[in-house]
Structures are given as structure tokens and as C-alpha cells.
Coordinates of C-alpha atoms and ligand atoms in Angstrom, one line a residue:
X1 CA -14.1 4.9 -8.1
X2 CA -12.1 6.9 -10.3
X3 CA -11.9 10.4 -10.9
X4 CA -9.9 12.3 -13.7
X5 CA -9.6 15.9 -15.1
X6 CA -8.7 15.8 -19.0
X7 CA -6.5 12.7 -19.1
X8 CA -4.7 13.4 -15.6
X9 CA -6.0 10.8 -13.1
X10 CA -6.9 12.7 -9.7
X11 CA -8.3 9.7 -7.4
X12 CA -8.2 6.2 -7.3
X13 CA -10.2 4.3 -4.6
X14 CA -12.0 0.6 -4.2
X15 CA -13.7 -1.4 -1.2
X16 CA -15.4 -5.1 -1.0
X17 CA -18.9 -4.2 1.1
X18 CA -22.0 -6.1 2.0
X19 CA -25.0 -4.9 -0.3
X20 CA -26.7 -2.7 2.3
X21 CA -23.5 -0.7 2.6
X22 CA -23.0 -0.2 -1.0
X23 CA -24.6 3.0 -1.6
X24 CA -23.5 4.8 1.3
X25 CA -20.0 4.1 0.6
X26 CA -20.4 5.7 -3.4
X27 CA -21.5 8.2 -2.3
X28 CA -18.1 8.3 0.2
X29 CA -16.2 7.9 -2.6
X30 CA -18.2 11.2 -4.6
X31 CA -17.1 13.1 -1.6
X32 CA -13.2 12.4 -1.3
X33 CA -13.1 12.5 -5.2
X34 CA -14.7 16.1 -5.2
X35 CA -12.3 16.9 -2.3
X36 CA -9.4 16.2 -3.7
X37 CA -6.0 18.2 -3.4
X38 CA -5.1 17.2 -6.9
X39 CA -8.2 19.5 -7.6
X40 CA -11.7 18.7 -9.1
X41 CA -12.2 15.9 -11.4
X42 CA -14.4 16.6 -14.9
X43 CA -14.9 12.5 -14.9
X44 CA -15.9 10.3 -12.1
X45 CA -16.4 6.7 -12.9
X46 CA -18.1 4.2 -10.6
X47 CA -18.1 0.3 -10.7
X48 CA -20.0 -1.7 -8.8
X49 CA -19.3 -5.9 -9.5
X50 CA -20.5 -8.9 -7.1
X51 CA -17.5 -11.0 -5.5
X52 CA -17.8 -13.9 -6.9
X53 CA -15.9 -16.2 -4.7
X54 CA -15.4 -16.1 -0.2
X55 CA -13.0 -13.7 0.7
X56 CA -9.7 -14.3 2.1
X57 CA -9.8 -12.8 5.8
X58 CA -6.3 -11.6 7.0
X59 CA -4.7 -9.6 9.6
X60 CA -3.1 -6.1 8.8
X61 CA 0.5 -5.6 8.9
X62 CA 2.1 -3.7 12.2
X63 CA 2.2 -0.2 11.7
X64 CA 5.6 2.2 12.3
X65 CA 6.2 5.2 11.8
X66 CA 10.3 6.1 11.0
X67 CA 12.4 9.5 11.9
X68 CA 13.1 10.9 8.7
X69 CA 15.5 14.3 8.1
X70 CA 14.4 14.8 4.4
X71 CA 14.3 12.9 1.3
X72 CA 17.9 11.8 0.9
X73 CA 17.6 10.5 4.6
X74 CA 14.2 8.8 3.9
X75 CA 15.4 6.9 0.7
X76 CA 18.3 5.7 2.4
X77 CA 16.3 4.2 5.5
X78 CA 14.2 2.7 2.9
X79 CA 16.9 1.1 1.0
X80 CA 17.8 -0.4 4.5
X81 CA 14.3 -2.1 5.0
X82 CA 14.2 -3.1 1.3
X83 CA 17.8 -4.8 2.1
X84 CA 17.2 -6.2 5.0
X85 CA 13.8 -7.7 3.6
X86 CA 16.0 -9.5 0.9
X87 CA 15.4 -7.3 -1.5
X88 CA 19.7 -6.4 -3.3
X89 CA 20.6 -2.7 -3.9
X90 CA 19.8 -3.4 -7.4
X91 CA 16.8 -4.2 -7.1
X92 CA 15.9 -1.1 -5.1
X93 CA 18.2 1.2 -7.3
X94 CA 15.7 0.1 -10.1
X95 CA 12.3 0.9 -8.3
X96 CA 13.7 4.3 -6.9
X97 CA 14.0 5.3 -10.7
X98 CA 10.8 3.8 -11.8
X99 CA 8.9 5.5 -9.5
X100 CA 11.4 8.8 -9.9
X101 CA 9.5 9.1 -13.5
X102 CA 6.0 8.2 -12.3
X103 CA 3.0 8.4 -14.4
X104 CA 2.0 4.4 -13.8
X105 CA -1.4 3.6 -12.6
X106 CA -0.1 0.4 -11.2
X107 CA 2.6 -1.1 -9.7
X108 CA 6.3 -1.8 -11.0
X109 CA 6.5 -6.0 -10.2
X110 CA 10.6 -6.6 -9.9
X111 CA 12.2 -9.7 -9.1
X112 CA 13.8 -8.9 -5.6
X113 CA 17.6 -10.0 -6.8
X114 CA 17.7 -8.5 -10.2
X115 CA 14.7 -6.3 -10.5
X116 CA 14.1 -7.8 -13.9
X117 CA 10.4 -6.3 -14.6
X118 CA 7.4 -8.8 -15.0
X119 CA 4.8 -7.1 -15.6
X120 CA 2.8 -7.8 -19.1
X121 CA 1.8 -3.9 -19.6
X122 CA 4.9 -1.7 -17.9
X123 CA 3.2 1.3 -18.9
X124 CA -0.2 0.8 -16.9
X125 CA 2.0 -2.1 -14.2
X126 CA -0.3 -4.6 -11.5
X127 CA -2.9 -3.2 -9.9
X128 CA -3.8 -4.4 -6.3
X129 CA -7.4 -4.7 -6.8
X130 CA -10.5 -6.6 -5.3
X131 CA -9.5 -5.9 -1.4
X132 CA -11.3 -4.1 2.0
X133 CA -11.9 -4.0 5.6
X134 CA -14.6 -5.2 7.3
X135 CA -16.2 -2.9 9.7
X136 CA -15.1 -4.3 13.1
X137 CA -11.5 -3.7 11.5
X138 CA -12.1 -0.4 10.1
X139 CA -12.9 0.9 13.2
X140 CA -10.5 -0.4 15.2
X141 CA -7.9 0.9 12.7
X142 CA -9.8 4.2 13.1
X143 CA -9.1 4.7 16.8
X144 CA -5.6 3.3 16.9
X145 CA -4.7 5.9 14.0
X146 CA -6.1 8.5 15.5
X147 CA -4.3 7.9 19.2
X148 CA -1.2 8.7 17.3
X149 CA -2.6 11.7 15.4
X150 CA -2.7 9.9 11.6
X151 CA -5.9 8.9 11.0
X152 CA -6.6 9.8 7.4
X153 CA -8.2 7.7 4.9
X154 CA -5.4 7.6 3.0
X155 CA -2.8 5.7 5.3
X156 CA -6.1 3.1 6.1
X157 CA -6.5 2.4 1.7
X158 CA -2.8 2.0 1.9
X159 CA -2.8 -0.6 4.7
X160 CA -5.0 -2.3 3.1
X161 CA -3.4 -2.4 0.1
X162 CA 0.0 -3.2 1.5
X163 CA -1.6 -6.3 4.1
X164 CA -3.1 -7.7 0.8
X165 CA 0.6 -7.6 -1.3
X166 CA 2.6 -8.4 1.8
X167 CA -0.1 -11.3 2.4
X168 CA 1.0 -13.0 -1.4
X169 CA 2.5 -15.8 -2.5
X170 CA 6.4 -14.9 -2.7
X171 CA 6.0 -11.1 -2.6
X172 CA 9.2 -10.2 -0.2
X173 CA 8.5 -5.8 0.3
X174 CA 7.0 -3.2 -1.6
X175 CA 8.4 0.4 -1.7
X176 CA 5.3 3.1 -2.4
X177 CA 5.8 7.1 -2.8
X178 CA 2.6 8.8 -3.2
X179 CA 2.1 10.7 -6.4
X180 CA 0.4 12.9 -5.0
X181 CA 2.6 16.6 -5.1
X182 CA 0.7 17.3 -1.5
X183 CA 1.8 13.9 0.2
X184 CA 5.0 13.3 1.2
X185 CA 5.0 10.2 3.4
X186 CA 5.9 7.1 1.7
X187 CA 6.4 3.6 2.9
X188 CA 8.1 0.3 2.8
X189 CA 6.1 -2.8 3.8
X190 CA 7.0 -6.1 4.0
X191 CA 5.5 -9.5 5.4
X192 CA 8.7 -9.3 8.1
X193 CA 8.5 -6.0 9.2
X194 CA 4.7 -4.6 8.8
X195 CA 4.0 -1.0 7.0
X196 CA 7.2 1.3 7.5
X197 CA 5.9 4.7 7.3
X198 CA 8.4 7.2 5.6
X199 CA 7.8 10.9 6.0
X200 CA 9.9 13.2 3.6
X201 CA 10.4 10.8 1.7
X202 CA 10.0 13.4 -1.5
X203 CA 9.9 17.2 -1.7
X204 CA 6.4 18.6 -1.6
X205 CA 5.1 20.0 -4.6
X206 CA 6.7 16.4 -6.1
X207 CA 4.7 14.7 -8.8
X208 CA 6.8 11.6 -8.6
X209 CA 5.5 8.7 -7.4
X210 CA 4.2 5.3 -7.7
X211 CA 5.0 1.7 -6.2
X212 CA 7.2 -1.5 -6.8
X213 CA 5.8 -4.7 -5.6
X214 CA 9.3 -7.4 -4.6
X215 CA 9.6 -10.8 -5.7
X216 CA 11.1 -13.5 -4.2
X217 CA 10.0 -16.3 -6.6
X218 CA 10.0 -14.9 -10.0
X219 CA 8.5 -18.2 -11.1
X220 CA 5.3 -17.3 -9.2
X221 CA 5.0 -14.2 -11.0
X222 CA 2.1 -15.3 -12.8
X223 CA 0.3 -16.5 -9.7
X224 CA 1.2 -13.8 -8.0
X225 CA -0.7 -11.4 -10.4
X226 CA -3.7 -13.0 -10.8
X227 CA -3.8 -13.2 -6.6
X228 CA -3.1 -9.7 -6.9
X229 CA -5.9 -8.2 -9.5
X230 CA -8.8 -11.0 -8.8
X231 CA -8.8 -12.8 -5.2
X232 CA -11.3 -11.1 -2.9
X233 CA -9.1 -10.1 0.3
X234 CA -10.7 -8.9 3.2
X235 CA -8.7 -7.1 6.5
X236 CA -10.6 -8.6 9.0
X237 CA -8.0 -7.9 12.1
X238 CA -5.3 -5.2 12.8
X239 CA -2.1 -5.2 14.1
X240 CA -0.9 -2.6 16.9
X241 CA -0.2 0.9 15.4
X242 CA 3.7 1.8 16.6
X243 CA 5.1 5.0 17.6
X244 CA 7.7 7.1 16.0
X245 CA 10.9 5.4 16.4
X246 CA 14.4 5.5 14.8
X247 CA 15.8 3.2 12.1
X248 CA 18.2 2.1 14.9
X249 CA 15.2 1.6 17.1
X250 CA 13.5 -0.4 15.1
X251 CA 16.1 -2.7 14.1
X252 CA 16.5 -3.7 17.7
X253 CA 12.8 -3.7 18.4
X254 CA 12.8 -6.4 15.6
X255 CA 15.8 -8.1 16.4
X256 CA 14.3 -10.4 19.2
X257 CA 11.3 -11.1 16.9
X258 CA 10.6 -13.3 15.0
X259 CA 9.3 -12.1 11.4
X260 CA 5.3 -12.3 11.0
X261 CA 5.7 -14.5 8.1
X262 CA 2.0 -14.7 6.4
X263 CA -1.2 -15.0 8.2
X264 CA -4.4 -16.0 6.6
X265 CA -7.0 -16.2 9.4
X266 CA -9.7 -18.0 7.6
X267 CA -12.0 -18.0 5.4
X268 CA -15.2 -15.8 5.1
X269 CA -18.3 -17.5 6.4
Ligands
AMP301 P1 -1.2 6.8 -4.3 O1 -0.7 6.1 -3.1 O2 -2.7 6.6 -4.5 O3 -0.7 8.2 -4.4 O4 -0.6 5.9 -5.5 C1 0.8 6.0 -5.8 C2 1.1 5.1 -6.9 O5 0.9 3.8 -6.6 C3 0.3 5.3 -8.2 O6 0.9 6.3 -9.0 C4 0.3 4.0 -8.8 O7 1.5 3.9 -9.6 C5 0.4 3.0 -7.7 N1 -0.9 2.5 -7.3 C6 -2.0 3.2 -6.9 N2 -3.0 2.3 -6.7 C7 -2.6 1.1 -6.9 C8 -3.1 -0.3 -6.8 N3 -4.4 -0.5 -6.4 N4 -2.3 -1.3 -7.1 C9 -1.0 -1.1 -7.5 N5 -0.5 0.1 -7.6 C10 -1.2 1.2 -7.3

């Protein structure tokens, strides 16, 4: 689904459902398009395309939530996930100003020890497409979101999204601030420390935003795009859903664990 008003895009969403559940979930999609705070759209586009090929089943990423003071505070905590996900200060310097000017409707793909850019079309960057949740997932995500009072659609979509990336060949974090001038939680996911909530991360009334995807291979750039935009990724497990905690807390919560490293449960049957 997507949903714009003149030429400024208001929603974005997409799932991967079986047949029977195709038309109630459009008509989800009408709803939260109509509903959104960015206003009403005067365009809403819907797609519908068979998967072609079994989807990838994986597990989503852990979810934490950090203390943040504001946005200076909430950058700088993310700068120390980014770094201690291998990602160097110039790297992150270089997404923090990409997604300081927004306007993509992708993400920013950076090499994780220059941030030399790869993606072919800067302008529009990679989008994370074909992905979902089955509905055994979905609700368990449901309940153990709302036990710690965020169960929104949007953190679920972005969960998704950032299992899916963190689930890639060579991808090493991703950094995402919404664009949205009403939302200002962003996050920093990674395939060794799960989805890192981020609140404050901006000022509200904001229009910056956007994402930056991390590579730690940039010879698998290529690979990593096309797994990216066209394999079939389904959530078919979660992870537990954290409390808030400190940076400090977390640190030592993950210093006697070992990283998560990928996990691809199997393949659909
Ligand atoms: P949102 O979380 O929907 O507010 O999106 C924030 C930013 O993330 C957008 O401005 C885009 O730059 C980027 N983005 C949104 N959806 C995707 C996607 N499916 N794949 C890659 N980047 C995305």
C-alpha cells in the first residue's frame, strides 16, 4: 500500500499473506492509510503480486527499549550501538546526515568502515520489500508488546523490517529515525544486539528521517540488494520483548552473551 497527498508520500506499508487473508488485510491497509497523522492521502495505491518462490522463515530480533534524555542523548547512545556493532564513527557520522536531510523513500546502503554509499538510485536508496509475519507470530508479538504498553503497528512493521535486514548476508546494523514529524522513537538494530528502541531520538514536529542499512562486506553489496528487495522473508518466531533499561544496562546484560549471530529456521512448507 501506498498512500500520498500531491507528491508528499503519507504511508508506506506491505505484508506476505495466504490468499484467504488477502482482502481483509487491504482493506487494513485503507484504514491506517486514511488514519494517518501525516493527514489524508488524495492517492492510495494497492499491489497485490503472488510469491513466487518458499519463504525464508526466521526469528525476530530481541526487543529493548533504551533511557533516552533527548535527542543529543539518543544519537549519542546510538552512535555507541552502531560502534560497538562494528560500524566506525565515520560511518555513523555519514548516516546521521543522510537521514538529517531526509526525503528518501529507501534506505541509505553504507559500507560499515567508510560509509562509501552503494546504492544504484541515492535519491530513491534500497527498499526492504517482500517480507511478513505469519499469524502465530503476529500474535504473539501482539501480547508481548502490549505487556510493556507499545503495541502499535508501527513498532511490529519495523520489526519486521529490521529481523529481515539484520537476517542478510553481511548487513552489520541499521540506524532508522522515523520521518514521521509525530514519531520520535528511532532505533538501532543489529544481528548482535536485536531492535534497540530509541525514544527522543528527534524533536517532534521533525520531518527528518529515514534509514541506513551497515555493510560489513561491501563486495556483497549486490547480493545483499537483491536479498533485500526480492527474497520472500517470513517472521515466523519472536524473540522476548525487553524492558526499559540503560545503555550501561544493557551493555552488561550483553556482555555474558553471546551475539545471536543469524538464524534462519527453515524453510516454508
Ligand atoms: P518510517 O519508519 O515509515 O517513518 O520510514 C522512515 C524512513 O525509512 C523512510 O523515510 C525511508 O527513507 C525509509 N524506509 C521506509 N520504508 C522502507 C523500506 N521498506 N525499506 C527501506 N527503507 C525504508
Amino acid at each position: 500500500m501506498r498512500a500520498q497527498r500531491g507528491r508528499a508520500h503519507i504511508s508506506g506499508a506491505e505484508g506476505i499473506f495466504e490468499e484467504k487473508d488477502v482482502g481483509p488485510a487491504l482493506l487494513a491497509y485503507i484504514g491506517r492509510a486514511m488514519r494517518h497523522s501525516k493527514g489524508k492521502p488524495d492517492a492510495l495505491r494497492l499491489g497485490v503480486e503472488l510469491v513466487q518462490s518458499q519463504p525464508l522463515i526466521i526469528r525476530a530480533l530481541p526487543v529493548w527499549t533504551l533511557r533516552t534524555r533527548g535527542p543529543a542523548d539518543a544519537r549519542r547512545k546510538a552512535a555507541r550501538l552502531l560502534s560497538s556493532s562494528g560500524v566506525s564513527g565515520k560511518a555513523a557520522g555519514k548516516a546521521f546526515r543522510i537521514l538529517a536531510n531526509g526525503g528518501m523513500r529507501g534506505a541509505a546502503l553504507l559500507d560499515r568502515a567508510e560509509g562509501k554509499r552503494f546504492e544504484p538510485d541515492k535519491k530513491r536508496g534500497v527498499r526492504a520489500s517482500m517480507l511478513g509475519i505469519s499469524k502465530g507470530a503476529m500474535r504473539s508479538l501482539g501480547l508481548a508488546l502490549s505487556q510493556k504498553n507499545m503495541d502499535h503497528p508501527r513498532v511490529k512493521d519495523a520489526l519486521v523490517l529490521a529481523s529481515k535486514v539484520a537476517a542478510a548476508p553481511g548487513i552489520a546494523a541499521e540506524l532508522c529515525i522515523s520521518d514521521d514529524p509525530d514519531y520520535t522513537t528511532g532505533y538501532v538494530a543489529s544481528p548482535a544486539f536485536g531492535y534497540i528502541r530509541l525514544p527522543r531520538i528527534k524533536k517532534k514536529g521533525s520531518p527528518e528521517g529515514g534509514r541506513a542499512f551497515f555493510l560489513g562486506d561491501a563486495a556483497a553489496a549486490g547480493d545483499l540488494i537483491s536479498y533485500l528487495e526480492e527474497t520472500p522473508v517470513i517472521v515466523g518466531k519472536i524473540s522476548p520483548v525487553g524492558d526499559i533499561i540503560t545503555l550501561h544496562g544493557f551493555f552488561q546484560a550483553h556482555d555474558h552473551r553471546k551475539p545471536r549471530g543469524k538464524k534462519i529456521l527453515r524453510k516454508k512448507d
